[in-house]
Coordinates of C-alpha atoms in Angstrom, one line a residue:
M1 CA 112.7 186.1 -16.1
N2 CA 114.2 182.8 -17.4
I3 CA 113.1 179.5 -15.9
L4 CA 116.2 177.4 -15.4
W5 CA 114.6 174.2 -14.1
A6 CA 111.1 173.0 -13.1
G7 CA 110.0 169.8 -11.4
A8 CA 106.7 168.7 -9.8
E9 CA 106.8 164.9 -9.7
D10 CA 109.2 162.0 -9.0
I11 CA 110.2 161.8 -12.8
D12 CA 112.0 165.1 -12.3
F13 CA 114.3 163.6 -9.6
P14 CA 116.1 160.8 -11.4
T15 CA 118.5 160.3 -8.4
I16 CA 115.6 159.6 -6.1
G17 CA 117.1 158.3 -2.8
Q18 CA 113.9 157.3 -1.0
L19 CA 111.8 160.2 -2.4
T20 CA 108.2 159.2 -2.9
V21 CA 104.9 160.6 -4.1
D22 CA 102.3 161.9 -1.6
T23 CA 98.7 162.2 -3.1
T24 CA 97.0 163.1 0.2
A25 CA 94.5 166.0 -0.4
G26 CA 95.7 169.2 1.3
H27 CA 99.4 168.3 1.1
F28 CA 99.7 170.2 -2.2
R29 CA 97.7 172.7 -4.1
S30 CA 94.8 170.9 -5.9
G31 CA 94.5 172.0 -9.5
W32 CA 98.1 173.0 -9.6
A33 CA 99.9 169.8 -8.7
R34 CA 98.9 166.1 -8.9
C35 CA 101.0 165.2 -5.8
G36 CA 103.7 166.3 -3.4
L37 CA 107.1 164.7 -2.8
N38 CA 108.5 163.6 0.5
M39 CA 111.2 161.5 2.2
P40 CA 109.4 158.6 3.9
N41 CA 112.5 157.1 5.7
S42 CA 115.7 158.1 7.3
T43 CA 118.3 157.8 4.5
A44 CA 121.7 159.3 3.7
S45 CA 120.8 160.1 0.1
P46 CA 118.9 163.2 -1.0
G47 CA 116.3 163.2 -3.8
K48 CA 118.2 165.0 -6.6
S49 CA 116.9 166.7 -9.7
A50 CA 118.7 166.3 -13.0
P51 CA 121.5 168.8 -13.4
F52 CA 120.3 172.1 -14.8
T53 CA 120.4 172.0 -18.6
G54 CA 122.1 175.4 -18.7
G55 CA 124.9 174.3 -16.4
A56 CA 126.1 175.1 -12.9
L57 CA 125.2 178.4 -11.2
T58 CA 126.3 180.7 -8.4
S59 CA 123.2 182.9 -8.4
A60 CA 119.6 181.9 -8.7
W61 CA 116.2 181.8 -7.1
L62 CA 114.5 178.7 -5.9
S63 CA 110.7 178.4 -5.2
F64 CA 108.5 175.6 -3.8
E65 CA 105.3 174.9 -2.0
F66 CA 105.7 173.3 1.4
H67 CA 103.4 171.4 3.7
L68 CA 104.0 169.8 7.1
N69 CA 101.8 166.9 7.9
V70 CA 102.8 167.1 11.6
N71 CA 105.4 169.3 13.3
M72 CA 109.0 168.1 13.0
N73 CA 109.8 166.0 16.0
T74 CA 113.5 167.0 16.0
A75 CA 115.4 170.2 15.4
G76 CA 118.3 170.7 13.0
Q77 CA 116.7 169.0 9.9
L78 CA 117.7 169.5 6.3
M79 CA 114.9 170.2 3.9
C80 CA 115.2 171.7 0.4
G81 CA 117.8 173.7 -1.5
F82 CA 120.5 173.9 -4.1
G83 CA 123.0 171.0 -4.4
L84 CA 125.9 169.8 -6.5
S85 CA 125.3 166.7 -8.7
G86 CA 127.6 163.7 -7.9
T87 CA 127.7 164.7 -4.3
N88 CA 125.4 165.1 -1.3
K89 CA 126.7 168.7 -0.8
W90 CA 124.0 171.3 -0.4
L91 CA 122.8 174.8 0.6
G92 CA 119.3 175.4 1.6
I93 CA 116.4 175.6 4.0
G94 CA 115.8 173.4 7.1
T95 CA 114.9 173.7 10.8
D96 CA 116.8 175.5 13.5
T97 CA 119.4 173.6 15.6
T98 CA 117.4 174.4 18.8
S99 CA 113.8 174.6 17.6
N100 CA 111.8 172.3 15.3
I101 CA 109.4 175.2 14.3
K102 CA 112.0 177.8 13.3
V103 CA 113.2 178.0 9.7
A104 CA 117.0 178.0 9.3
L105 CA 119.5 178.4 6.5
S106 CA 122.2 175.7 6.5
K107 CA 124.9 174.2 4.4
Y108 CA 126.0 170.5 4.3
D109 CA 129.3 169.1 3.2
G110 CA 128.1 165.5 2.9
T111 CA 128.8 164.7 6.5
T112 CA 128.2 167.8 8.7
R113 CA 125.4 170.3 8.8
T114 CA 126.5 173.9 9.5
Q115 CA 123.7 176.3 10.4
L116 CA 124.3 179.8 9.0
Q117 CA 121.3 181.7 10.3
A118 CA 117.8 181.1 11.8
E119 CA 114.7 183.2 11.5
G120 CA 113.6 185.4 14.4
G121 CA 110.1 183.9 14.6
T122 CA 108.6 180.4 14.5
S123 CA 107.0 179.9 11.1
L124 CA 106.8 176.1 10.7
A125 CA 103.2 175.3 11.6
A126 CA 101.7 171.9 10.8
A127 CA 98.8 171.4 8.4
V128 CA 99.4 174.7 6.6
M129 CA 100.5 175.2 2.9
N130 CA 103.5 177.6 2.7
R131 CA 105.4 179.1 -0.2
F132 CA 109.2 179.4 0.1
D133 CA 111.4 181.5 -2.2
M134 CA 115.2 181.5 -1.7
Q135 CA 117.5 183.9 -3.4
V136 CA 121.2 183.0 -3.6
T137 CA 123.6 185.7 -4.9
N138 CA 127.3 185.0 -5.6
Y139 CA 127.5 181.6 -3.9
G140 CA 130.9 181.4 -2.2
A141 CA 132.9 183.1 0.5
T142 CA 130.9 186.4 0.2
A143 CA 127.4 185.2 -0.7
T144 CA 124.1 186.8 0.1
V145 CA 121.1 184.5 0.7
N146 CA 117.5 185.7 1.4
V147 CA 114.7 183.4 2.4
Y148 CA 111.1 184.4 2.0
L149 CA 108.0 182.7 3.5
N150 CA 104.8 183.6 1.7
G151 CA 106.5 186.6 0.2
S152 CA 107.9 188.0 3.5
L153 CA 111.6 188.1 4.2
I154 CA 112.4 185.9 7.2
I155 CA 116.2 185.3 6.8
S156 CA 118.8 187.6 5.2
F157 CA 122.4 186.2 5.4
S158 CA 125.6 187.6 4.1
G159 CA 128.8 185.5 4.4
D160 CA 130.5 182.3 3.5
T161 CA 128.2 179.6 2.1
T162 CA 130.9 177.3 0.7
V163 CA 131.7 173.7 1.7
S164 CA 134.8 171.8 0.6
G165 CA 134.5 170.7 -3.1
M166 CA 131.4 172.8 -3.9
T167 CA 132.1 176.0 -5.7
N168 CA 128.7 176.2 -7.4
F169 CA 125.3 174.3 -7.6
D170 CA 123.6 172.6 -10.5
S171 CA 120.6 170.7 -9.0
V172 CA 117.7 170.9 -6.6
F173 CA 118.0 168.6 -3.6
I174 CA 115.2 167.4 -1.3
M175 CA 117.3 166.3 1.7
F176 CA 117.0 163.3 3.9
Q177 CA 115.5 163.6 7.4
S178 CA 115.6 161.6 10.6
S179 CA 113.3 158.7 10.9
A180 CA 111.4 160.7 13.6
N181 CA 110.3 163.0 10.8
A182 CA 109.3 160.4 8.2
N183 CA 106.6 161.7 5.9
A184 CA 106.5 165.0 7.8
A185 CA 107.5 167.4 5.0
V186 CA 105.9 167.5 1.5
Y187 CA 107.3 169.6 -1.4
S188 CA 105.6 170.6 -4.6
E189 CA 105.7 173.1 -7.5
I190 CA 109.5 173.4 -7.4
F191 CA 111.2 175.7 -9.9
V192 CA 114.5 177.7 -10.4
A193 CA 114.8 181.0 -12.1
D194 CA 117.3 183.8 -12.7
S195 CA 115.3 186.5 -11.1
D196 CA 112.7 187.2 -8.4
T197 CA 110.2 184.3 -8.2
R198 CA 107.8 185.7 -5.6
A199 CA 105.3 187.1 -8.1
V200 CA 105.0 183.9 -10.0
L201 CA 101.6 182.3 -9.4
G202 CA 103.0 178.8 -9.4
L203 CA 104.1 175.7 -11.4
Q204 CA 101.1 174.1 -13.1
T205 CA 101.3 170.3 -13.9
L206 CA 99.8 169.7 -17.3
A207 CA 99.3 165.9 -17.1
L208 CA 98.3 163.8 -20.1
T209 CA 94.5 163.4 -20.5
G210 CA 93.9 161.6 -23.8
A211 CA 94.9 161.0 -27.4
G212 CA 96.0 164.0 -29.4
T213 CA 95.5 164.9 -33.1
T214 CA 98.2 162.6 -34.4
N215 CA 98.8 159.1 -32.9
A216 CA 101.4 157.1 -34.9
W217 CA 103.3 155.4 -32.1
T218 CA 102.7 151.9 -30.7
N219 CA 101.2 151.3 -27.3
N220 CA 100.2 154.9 -27.3
T221 CA 97.3 154.9 -24.8
F222 CA 97.9 158.0 -22.6
T223 CA 97.4 156.0 -19.3
N224 CA 100.5 153.9 -20.1
I225 CA 102.8 156.9 -19.6
N226 CA 101.0 159.4 -17.4
A227 CA 101.3 157.7 -14.0
I228 CA 101.9 160.0 -11.0
S229 CA 104.6 157.6 -9.9
F230 CA 106.6 157.0 -13.0
T231 CA 107.1 153.6 -14.5
D232 CA 109.3 152.4 -17.5
N233 CA 107.2 149.2 -17.9
T234 CA 104.6 150.4 -20.4
P235 CA 106.4 152.7 -22.9
A236 CA 104.9 154.2 -26.0
S237 CA 107.3 153.6 -28.9
S238 CA 108.1 154.0 -32.5
N239 CA 110.5 152.1 -34.8
T240 CA 110.0 154.5 -37.8
A241 CA 111.6 157.9 -38.2
A242 CA 109.5 161.0 -38.4
Q243 CA 106.5 159.6 -36.7
D244 CA 104.5 161.9 -34.3
Q245 CA 102.6 161.0 -31.2
Q246 CA 100.5 163.7 -29.5
Y247 CA 98.5 163.8 -26.3
T248 CA 96.0 166.3 -24.9
V249 CA 96.9 167.8 -21.5
T250 CA 95.2 169.3 -18.4
T251 CA 93.6 172.7 -18.8
P252 CA 95.5 175.2 -16.7
T253 CA 93.8 176.2 -13.4
P254 CA 94.1 180.0 -13.2
S255 CA 91.5 182.0 -15.1
A256 CA 94.0 184.7 -16.1
Y257 CA 97.7 184.3 -16.3
S258 CA 100.8 184.9 -18.4
V259 CA 103.2 182.1 -19.3
I260 CA 106.9 182.4 -18.6
A261 CA 107.9 179.0 -20.0
V262 CA 106.6 175.4 -20.6
S263 CA 108.8 172.5 -19.6
I264 CA 108.7 168.8 -20.7
S265 CA 110.0 165.9 -18.7
A266 CA 110.3 162.6 -20.5
R267 CA 112.1 159.3 -19.8
L268 CA 113.5 158.0 -23.1
A269 CA 115.4 154.9 -24.2
R270 CA 116.5 153.4 -27.6
P271 CA 117.2 149.7 -28.2
A272 CA 120.5 149.2 -30.0
T273 CA 118.6 147.8 -33.0
A274 CA 116.1 150.6 -33.3
T275 CA 115.8 152.4 -36.7
P276 CA 115.2 155.9 -35.2
T277 CA 118.2 157.2 -33.1
Q278 CA 116.6 160.3 -31.6
V279 CA 113.4 161.8 -30.2
K280 CA 112.2 165.4 -30.5
L281 CA 110.0 166.9 -27.8
G282 CA 107.5 169.6 -28.6
Y283 CA 103.9 170.7 -28.8
G284 CA 100.9 170.4 -31.0
N285 CA 98.2 173.0 -31.5
G286 CA 94.9 171.0 -31.5
A287 CA 92.9 173.9 -32.9
G288 CA 95.2 174.6 -35.9
G289 CA 96.8 171.2 -36.4
S290 CA 100.3 172.7 -36.4
F291 CA 103.2 171.4 -34.2
G292 CA 106.7 172.3 -33.4
T293 CA 109.6 170.6 -31.6
G294 CA 112.9 171.4 -30.0
A295 CA 116.3 170.0 -30.7
A296 CA 116.6 166.2 -31.1
K297 CA 117.5 164.2 -28.0
T298 CA 119.7 161.1 -28.3
P299 CA 118.6 158.4 -25.7
G300 CA 120.8 155.5 -24.7
V301 CA 119.9 151.9 -24.3
G302 CA 118.7 152.4 -20.7
Y303 CA 116.0 154.8 -19.7
S304 CA 117.1 158.3 -18.6
L305 CA 115.4 161.6 -18.0
F306 CA 115.4 164.3 -20.7
E307 CA 114.1 167.8 -19.9
Q308 CA 113.3 170.7 -22.2
I309 CA 112.3 174.2 -21.2
D310 CA 110.7 176.4 -23.8
A311 CA 110.3 180.2 -23.3
I312 CA 109.2 180.5 -26.9
N313 CA 106.3 178.4 -28.4
P314 CA 107.9 176.5 -31.2
T315 CA 104.6 176.2 -33.0
T316 CA 104.3 180.0 -33.3
G317 CA 107.9 181.2 -32.9
I318 CA 106.9 183.8 -30.2
A319 CA 106.4 183.9 -26.5
W320 CA 103.6 181.7 -25.0
T321 CA 100.1 183.2 -24.5
Q322 CA 97.2 182.0 -22.4
S323 CA 95.4 180.9 -25.6
D324 CA 98.3 178.7 -26.6
L325 CA 97.8 176.6 -23.5
A326 CA 94.0 176.3 -24.0
S327 CA 94.6 173.9 -26.9
L328 CA 98.1 172.6 -26.1
Q329 CA 99.1 169.1 -26.9
L330 CA 102.4 167.2 -26.0
D331 CA 104.2 166.1 -29.2
L332 CA 106.8 163.3 -29.4
E333 CA 108.6 162.8 -32.7
S334 CA 110.9 159.9 -33.7
A335 CA 114.0 161.0 -35.6

């Protein structure tokens, strides 16, 4: 399995619309996530992830945890799915046209919602955590889409999923809802893969917890850059090339697990007069003192999101192990 995108907090959705953080206990899985994400108001703009680093897709799996604070007050709502960057066009999961507690598969062309198929049952109960997995195969005129709830198939659709101007998808969208449903739906642990996601335990947020082994940057206190709701007002920085800044991170929750990949999300900027021109994102090994980074990123003058997904641990050159995460540190290197 290859992880194609992963996002758990508002930093992962740079085109936010009115997407906000929900830290209410029970609205997300404690120990896995620090928060959930929701749409607090009626708006015509989805919360949009950054485009997938590997490019647009026509086949993929999407997985996310889902909680309803209260039952949807209206039917025919758009919720979460695959979208096309630069547009509001989308294919994904929502509620049935005639029932606010039935799951439905819909497409949206930026103006009109078209329902493709609804489940046979009524699965959307309030105050319950649910896991959705959606498989899209050959997006287009002859697509197949399967929707699973807590591992069980509830929708299997074959047919035309296209809308005008959308021939593929490259982002995850959390869609707008009516004002009657403000704050109703909460999403967390969202990730995209190229094969079946149902057996994956989840997406673990490894938040910054303290100073790491090497601390060469200015304003480097971890609390300046680990807020649940991101801010660009208190950046850590370096004006010298080849300086490293490391941070310890949360210990993973499960007692036994395997690691498919580790993802880093960082908002970066470079003043026009800065000496370094790039930043490398990577990992330090606190136990052994070694570290490894990925390819250099080139920020612009304004802040923007940079994402990196590593299926191989760059400090060892092989696939991640559980012991790697026990002493993992985030590493930022000026270049």
